[in-house]
Amino acid sequence: MPPDPVSPISASPVSPTHAAAHPSTELSAFVPSFRGSAPYIHAFRGKTFVVCFGGEVVADDTFPNFIADLNLLASLGIRLVLVHGARPQVEKLLEQRGMESRYHKGIRITDESQLGSVIGASARARARIEAALSMAPRTASVAPVHNRVTGGNFIVAKPIGVVDGVDMKYSGEVRRIDAQAINDCLKDGDIVLMSTLGYSTSGDTFNLTVEEVATQTAIALKASKLIFLLDTPGVLEADGSVMSTLYTREASAIASKAPQASDVQFFLSAAVRACQKGVGRAHLIGRKSDGAILQELFTRDGIGTMISVDSLDNLRPATIEDVGALLSIIEPLERQGVLVARPRALIEREVERFYLAEHDGQIIGCAALYPFPEAGKAELACLAVNPDYRREGYGERLMKAIEKAAKEQGINTLFVLTTRTAAWFLERGFTPATVTDLPEKKQALYNFERASQVYVKQI
Ligand code: ARG
């Protein structure tokens, strides 16, 4: 989804010289973006986020900025658990020692002679991260606190064993995460930094995968968010654009088709597992773009891919059998004058324009899409949700379904006509417009007596 008109990403970048000449341009971009971020700042305070990144991130040019952003998150009262990998560092060390990296299904086979290198490389990566986290903040806006970073034996590990006849040796998996120990540190305001080394009850050290450690930790902590840093800017469509939101069902279908041992296969399936086990949301963002984590967290549309759980509820296009149920949702609102009256015959004729929200098989909401392809615009009409199901996000999901359907038809502007629910649309990225912004055909039908307000949104 393209950025909404009030988000900071849509504001054209202002160079310092330009800004000096037109200070008002800069202000107008900053103010709405800050207002847009404020609800997130508030919502995230005291919440636990698990951030997972590979050893590549440590070597990236953007690393110092990434760490500064993490410090910023901590300063806003977010409880941070960082889980780092060290694959490139391990590969380098093994190479220096004349040893070969061997993988099975994308997972390293760690034999006894290599375990020392794994521990060494992991320790070096950790030292770099700790050092960076200890750096004094570069901007005065962040309180100059010294972030305390802790780690420990939080992971009880066990060997993976033999997979397809391949002995994985000292490559292990998580048996248990000591959530209480981690929470104790978080309560004290520490940033918890975890590596991929886990210890078994027999005292052996195992090399684990970074996504498994992060996922199991997020589940054990009942984290609000699990964030993965990827090589790509998110999960990509065939045309290279980022899929902005995915429900777990779509996400697991995509993950199962992804190339073996790819970021998407590993991280997307981990994200799905986490969401299914109670983590609020998972986010896949690009490690190469500076500030991606801030943009993802503090704007409505984010920058990467967000995964959240499928509810029992379904959205689907309406069929002729649904007309009765549709009318039962729409009619009360027509009587209150919130929706324009639509006779049964009209709905029967236009039923394929409607989308329905269902809960346990019961139709509880609807919305319709009326395209005006010649104008490149479409109307989002008749958005209604049964009062018993208000404030549960159905309206928003219906709106998103309509946006998606419109985009698939090559439409980039959505408009609504409303008399009573302007605020709802304004909160969701619509901006005030006038009758002259409507497609000509629609202008001809505009009911001046009803005097609806027009709102538009670029999608
Ligand atoms: N900032 C919000 C959050 O962190 C929404 C992010 C939406 N991101 C997306 N890729 N659609 O929960």
XYZ file of C-alpha atoms and ligand atoms in Angstrom:
471
model
C 0.000 0.000 0.000
C 1.386 3.426 -0.785
C 1.912 5.742 2.133
C -1.077 7.681 3.312
C -1.091 11.405 2.643
C -0.267 12.373 6.202
C 2.542 9.925 6.794
C 6.115 11.177 6.785
C 7.138 8.937 3.921
C 4.935 10.669 1.421
C 6.334 14.062 2.296
C 8.889 14.995 -0.288
C 12.369 14.954 1.182
C 13.517 18.409 2.046
C 17.180 19.180 1.656
C 18.690 21.455 4.286
C 19.125 24.362 1.869
C 15.628 23.943 0.538
C 14.312 23.789 4.081
C 16.031 27.025 4.978
C 14.405 28.749 2.030
C 10.955 27.292 2.769
C 10.752 26.521 6.448
C 6.995 26.021 6.181
C 7.445 23.067 3.814
C 9.435 21.251 6.436
C 6.960 22.048 9.186
C 4.013 20.795 7.217
C 5.689 17.436 6.720
C 6.817 17.104 10.299
C 3.673 18.038 12.181
C 1.259 15.495 10.700
C 3.876 12.785 10.837
C 4.545 13.407 14.504
C 0.835 13.456 15.237
C 0.496 10.199 13.352
C 3.229 8.586 15.436
C 2.001 9.698 18.840
C -0.633 6.953 19.263
C 2.014 4.305 18.601
C 4.455 5.831 21.050
C 1.740 5.649 23.652
C 0.573 2.141 22.723
C 4.062 0.613 22.759
C 5.174 1.884 26.177
C 5.804 -1.072 28.480
C 5.313 -3.621 25.677
C 7.834 -6.344 24.832
C 9.314 -6.461 21.340
C 11.684 -9.185 20.164
C 13.968 -8.026 17.367
C 15.802 -10.692 15.361
C 18.723 -9.950 13.064
C 21.460 -11.947 11.418
C 25.184 -11.342 11.756
C 25.063 -9.471 8.428
C 23.401 -6.545 10.169
C 26.451 -6.051 12.366
C 28.568 -5.584 9.264
C 26.093 -3.251 7.494
C 26.799 0.436 6.963
C 23.488 1.206 8.613
C 24.431 -0.709 11.772
C 25.212 2.320 13.985
C 21.924 3.933 12.973
C 20.044 0.717 13.574
C 21.494 0.483 17.063
C 20.678 4.144 17.697
C 17.087 3.401 16.670
C 16.980 0.483 19.114
C 18.237 2.777 21.842
C 15.496 5.195 20.904
C 12.878 2.442 21.231
C 14.244 1.561 24.663
C 14.082 5.212 25.687
C 10.364 5.220 24.792
C 9.762 2.493 27.360
C 9.652 -0.462 24.977
C 11.057 -3.632 26.540
C 13.578 -4.895 24.051
C 14.889 -8.380 23.515
C 17.463 -8.577 20.731
C 18.373 -11.890 19.159
C 21.424 -11.843 16.927
C 22.924 -14.350 14.549
C 26.541 -14.632 13.465
C 26.549 -16.628 10.240
C 28.970 -14.488 8.174
C 31.280 -14.193 11.189
C 31.247 -17.972 11.660
C 31.872 -18.562 7.963
C 34.828 -16.210 8.003
C 36.373 -17.769 11.067
C 35.971 -21.298 9.714
C 37.540 -20.240 6.454
C 40.486 -18.669 8.271
C 40.944 -21.940 10.105
C 40.739 -23.958 6.891
C 37.419 -25.552 7.773
C 34.380 -25.923 5.606
C 30.840 -24.688 6.336
C 28.311 -27.449 5.764
C 24.565 -26.970 5.699
C 21.560 -29.243 5.549
C 18.293 -27.579 4.474
C 19.819 -24.207 5.238
C 20.871 -25.176 8.769
C 24.549 -25.424 9.673
C 25.900 -28.816 10.621
C 28.049 -27.961 13.623
C 30.577 -30.689 14.325
C 32.733 -30.756 17.421
C 35.774 -29.248 15.720
C 33.693 -26.258 14.563
C 31.831 -25.530 17.768
C 34.710 -23.427 19.104
C 34.597 -21.208 16.017
C 30.839 -20.799 16.370
C 31.220 -19.722 19.991
C 34.096 -17.381 19.095
C 32.287 -15.721 16.196
C 29.124 -15.339 18.205
C 31.031 -13.723 21.061
C 32.651 -11.239 18.672
C 29.330 -10.285 17.143
C 27.899 -9.857 20.604
C 30.773 -7.641 21.674
C 30.202 -5.369 18.673
C 26.518 -5.070 19.421
C 27.115 -4.383 23.119
C 29.701 -1.776 22.258
C 27.363 -0.042 19.848
C 24.497 -0.111 22.344
C 26.768 1.541 24.892
C 27.478 4.463 22.586
C 26.126 7.755 23.874
C 23.080 8.871 21.900
C 23.955 11.194 19.064
C 20.864 13.315 19.311
C 19.993 15.336 22.353
C 16.361 14.231 21.951
C 17.152 10.876 23.477
C 17.775 11.048 27.184
C 21.469 10.398 27.733
C 20.956 7.228 29.731
C 23.345 4.352 29.756
C 21.471 1.327 28.466
C 22.254 -1.762 30.417
C 22.595 -4.823 28.205
C 22.202 -8.264 29.737
C 22.464 -11.824 28.551
C 22.638 -15.237 30.142
C 21.713 -18.877 30.026
C 18.116 -18.174 29.073
C 17.825 -20.998 26.551
C 17.662 -24.672 27.415
C 18.703 -26.488 24.258
C 18.647 -30.017 22.893
C 20.281 -31.567 19.848
C 18.383 -31.567 16.559
C 19.686 -35.085 16.027
C 19.569 -36.862 12.695
C 17.550 -35.291 9.844
C 17.111 -37.234 6.590
C 20.040 -39.395 7.601
C 22.243 -36.351 8.307
C 23.604 -36.050 11.859
C 23.313 -32.368 12.779
C 25.820 -32.859 15.653
C 26.057 -29.711 17.802
C 23.281 -27.914 15.934
C 20.406 -27.773 18.321
C 16.923 -26.545 18.940
C 15.141 -24.806 21.770
C 13.793 -27.006 24.514
C 12.673 -24.201 26.790
C 13.103 -20.464 27.246
C 13.495 -19.110 30.755
C 10.890 -16.387 30.315
C 10.929 -15.438 33.951
C 14.641 -14.715 33.955
C 14.287 -12.558 30.838
C 11.297 -10.732 32.286
C 13.206 -10.005 35.478
C 15.870 -8.244 33.410
C 13.293 -6.377 31.323
C 11.522 -5.229 34.473
C 14.778 -3.680 35.630
C 14.932 -1.733 32.366
C 17.682 -3.815 30.764
C 17.949 -4.522 27.072
C 18.271 -8.292 26.752
C 20.699 -9.455 24.093
C 20.525 -13.131 23.154
C 22.763 -15.102 20.869
C 22.085 -18.426 19.224
C 23.964 -20.513 21.772
C 21.914 -22.677 24.077
C 22.988 -25.106 26.786
C 21.565 -28.538 27.389
C 20.836 -30.023 30.796
C 23.885 -32.233 30.286
C 26.013 -29.103 30.033
C 26.665 -29.190 26.286
C 26.619 -26.087 24.106
C 24.411 -26.104 21.015
C 24.276 -23.859 17.991
C 20.679 -22.803 17.282
C 19.041 -20.915 14.452
C 18.410 -17.257 15.061
C 14.778 -17.383 13.930
C 13.977 -20.262 16.233
C 15.496 -18.540 19.257
C 13.641 -15.317 18.456
C 10.335 -17.040 17.806
C 10.398 -19.234 20.900
C 11.475 -16.279 23.002
C 8.670 -14.091 21.658
C 6.137 -16.848 22.336
C 7.459 -17.526 25.841
C 7.400 -13.817 26.703
C 3.976 -13.319 25.061
C 5.639 -10.461 23.212
C 3.567 -7.830 21.441
C 5.836 -7.910 18.441
C 8.431 -10.064 16.776
C 10.490 -8.174 14.219
C 12.799 -9.771 11.666
C 15.393 -7.954 9.579
C 15.660 -9.332 6.053
C 17.872 -8.801 3.028
C 14.792 -7.696 1.067
C 12.529 -4.792 2.145
C 9.806 -7.287 3.129
C 7.916 -10.114 1.478
C 7.846 -9.192 -2.186
C 5.218 -9.489 -4.893
C 6.315 -10.762 -8.298
C 6.713 -7.134 -9.435
C 9.068 -6.395 -6.551
C 6.662 -4.337 -4.458
C 6.331 -5.111 -0.756
C 3.287 -7.000 0.529
C 2.236 -4.692 3.311
C -0.038 -6.896 5.398
C -0.593 -10.622 5.459
C -2.842 -12.784 7.549
C -1.297 -15.976 8.860
C -3.154 -18.160 6.363
C -1.894 -16.277 3.294
C 1.527 -15.930 4.902
C 1.967 -19.655 5.457
C 0.932 -20.369 1.867
C 3.576 -17.913 0.645
C 6.212 -19.319 3.001
C 5.600 -22.866 1.819
C 6.157 -21.815 -1.793
C 9.257 -19.713 -1.089
C 12.652 -20.991 -2.257
C 14.223 -23.385 0.213
C 16.480 -21.809 2.832
C 15.485 -18.292 1.752
C 14.883 -15.478 4.232
C 11.212 -15.565 3.382
C 10.892 -19.282 3.970
C 12.606 -19.130 7.358
C 11.354 -15.827 8.690
C 7.840 -15.840 7.309
C 7.098 -19.299 8.638
C 8.604 -18.275 11.977
C 6.386 -15.184 11.949
C 3.308 -17.317 11.311
C 4.214 -19.693 14.145
C 4.691 -16.781 16.538
C 1.361 -15.181 15.633
C -0.473 -18.481 15.944
C 0.994 -18.894 19.410
C -0.137 -15.525 20.698
C 2.458 -12.940 19.604
C 0.464 -9.852 18.610
C 2.094 -9.014 15.313
C 5.188 -10.011 13.410
C 7.013 -7.670 11.058
C 9.493 -8.441 8.284
C 11.524 -5.383 7.362
C 14.564 -4.658 5.225
C 17.900 -4.441 6.981
C 19.407 -2.285 4.264
C 17.162 0.705 4.590
C 18.131 3.185 7.233
C 15.397 3.815 9.804
C 13.126 1.022 8.536
C 12.288 -0.103 12.043
C 11.079 3.371 13.057
C 9.010 3.745 9.940
C 7.445 0.334 10.426
C 6.596 0.942 14.052
C 5.526 4.560 14.076
C 3.532 4.924 10.878
C 0.182 3.448 10.121
C 1.187 1.716 6.899
C 4.704 0.787 7.934
C 7.387 0.009 5.375
C 7.762 -3.776 5.426
C 5.401 -6.725 5.751
C 3.209 -7.114 8.811
C 1.757 -10.502 9.719
C -1.157 -10.953 12.066
C -3.399 -13.806 12.962
C -6.426 -14.894 10.980
C -9.495 -14.706 13.085
C -12.391 -17.071 12.691
C -13.819 -14.421 10.500
C -13.909 -14.324 6.799
C -14.198 -11.667 4.204
C -15.699 -12.744 0.918
C -17.579 -11.365 -2.088
C -21.365 -11.509 -1.723
C -23.654 -13.732 -3.794
C -27.355 -13.516 -4.521
C -28.088 -15.764 -1.508
C -26.694 -13.075 0.782
C -29.167 -10.347 -0.166
C -31.452 -10.963 2.820
C -28.590 -10.847 5.295
C -27.156 -7.782 3.584
C -30.446 -5.948 3.921
C -30.650 -6.778 7.607
C -27.344 -4.986 8.139
C -28.054 -2.040 5.891
C -31.692 -1.270 6.677
C -31.290 -0.062 10.269
C -28.632 2.370 9.080
C -30.830 3.544 6.231
C -33.568 4.281 8.722
C -31.156 6.392 10.768
C -30.164 8.226 7.598
C -26.540 7.068 7.895
C -26.718 5.158 4.610
C -28.559 6.044 1.431
C -31.643 3.890 0.919
C -31.048 1.024 -1.490
C -34.121 -0.942 -2.516
C -33.913 -4.726 -2.518
C -34.067 -4.867 -6.324
C -31.014 -2.612 -6.575
C -29.031 -4.726 -4.142
C -29.999 -7.871 -6.007
C -28.753 -6.322 -9.223
C -25.528 -5.056 -7.718
C -24.808 -7.794 -5.229
C -21.497 -8.698 -6.818
C -20.173 -5.274 -5.860
C -20.496 -6.173 -2.170
C -17.998 -7.738 0.174
C -19.113 -9.394 3.364
C -17.555 -9.913 6.754
C -18.564 -13.120 8.466
C -18.134 -14.272 11.995
C -18.662 -17.973 12.571
C -20.732 -18.139 9.412
C -22.934 -15.179 10.296
C -22.847 -12.104 8.086
C -22.008 -9.141 10.260
C -20.721 -6.445 7.921
C -20.555 -5.289 4.336
C -19.005 -2.772 1.981
C -19.341 -2.175 -1.740
C -16.993 -1.078 -4.479
C -18.321 1.009 -7.363
C -15.557 1.553 -9.896
C -15.401 4.466 -12.330
C -12.551 3.115 -14.435
C -12.647 5.986 -16.948
C -11.723 8.335 -14.081
C -9.316 5.883 -12.390
C -11.453 6.218 -9.278
C -13.829 4.063 -7.282
C -16.399 4.630 -4.593
C -16.243 2.787 -1.311
C -19.941 2.603 -0.519
C -22.299 1.137 1.987
C -19.726 0.291 4.660
C -21.718 -1.088 7.585
C -21.063 -3.377 10.532
C -23.589 -4.981 12.867
C -23.563 -2.905 16.110
C -22.690 -5.971 18.206
C -19.413 -6.257 16.323
C -18.335 -2.633 16.227
C -14.839 -1.644 17.330
C -13.415 -5.043 16.467
C -11.732 -3.967 13.277
C -14.298 -5.356 10.829
C -14.878 -1.972 9.199
C -11.167 -1.573 8.725
C -10.773 -5.026 7.216
C -13.669 -4.423 4.854
C -12.095 -1.137 3.836
C -8.790 -2.927 3.186
C -10.545 -5.612 1.110
C -12.190 -2.917 -0.974
C -8.857 -1.130 -1.392
C -7.255 -4.360 -2.524
C -10.040 -5.106 -5.007
C -9.848 -1.547 -6.359
C -6.083 -1.786 -6.784
C -6.465 -5.055 -8.645
C -8.702 -3.207 -11.077
C -5.993 -0.620 -11.658
C -7.704 2.065 -9.594
C -5.625 4.375 -7.457
C -8.151 6.735 -5.866
C -10.929 5.718 -3.548
C -13.655 8.120 -2.480
C -16.493 8.002 0.015
C -19.582 10.111 0.464
C -20.612 10.408 4.067
C -22.876 12.501 6.227
C -22.109 11.126 9.656
C -18.937 9.070 9.723
C -16.301 11.479 8.442
C -14.081 11.039 11.495
C -13.771 7.299 10.927
C -12.548 7.846 7.380
C -10.234 10.682 8.358
C -8.547 8.401 10.883
C -7.926 5.912 8.114
C -6.086 8.088 5.666
C -8.942 9.755 3.794
C -8.717 13.498 3.247
C -11.480 16.034 2.639
C -12.321 16.716 -1.014
C -15.121 18.383 -2.944
C -17.851 17.283 -5.305
C -15.698 18.386 -8.229
C -13.156 15.723 -7.257
C -15.699 13.013 -8.005
C -15.797 11.257 -11.381
C -18.117 13.166 -13.720
C -20.645 10.358 -13.805
C -20.861 10.430 -10.037
C -21.142 14.236 -9.939
C -24.231 13.919 -12.104
C -25.798 11.634 -9.479
C -24.732 13.704 -6.476
C -27.612 14.419 -4.149
C -27.228 18.062 -3.077
C -30.041 17.764 -0.582
C -28.274 15.029 1.274
C -25.148 17.212 1.149
C -22.745 14.358 1.844
C -19.134 15.241 2.451
C -16.584 13.865 0.018
C -13.373 12.206 1.194
C -10.654 10.661 -0.929
C -7.721 8.390 -0.378
C -4.870 7.449 -2.687
C -4.358 3.724 -2.571
N 2.926 0.958 13.053
C 1.954 -0.071 13.197
C 2.528 -1.215 14.019
O 3.688 -1.265 14.276
C 1.428 -0.551 11.878
C 2.465 -1.084 10.940
C 1.876 -1.516 9.642
N 2.878 -2.152 8.843
C 2.658 -2.729 7.649
N 3.685 -3.290 7.038
N 1.461 -2.748 7.137
O 1.800 -2.068 14.455
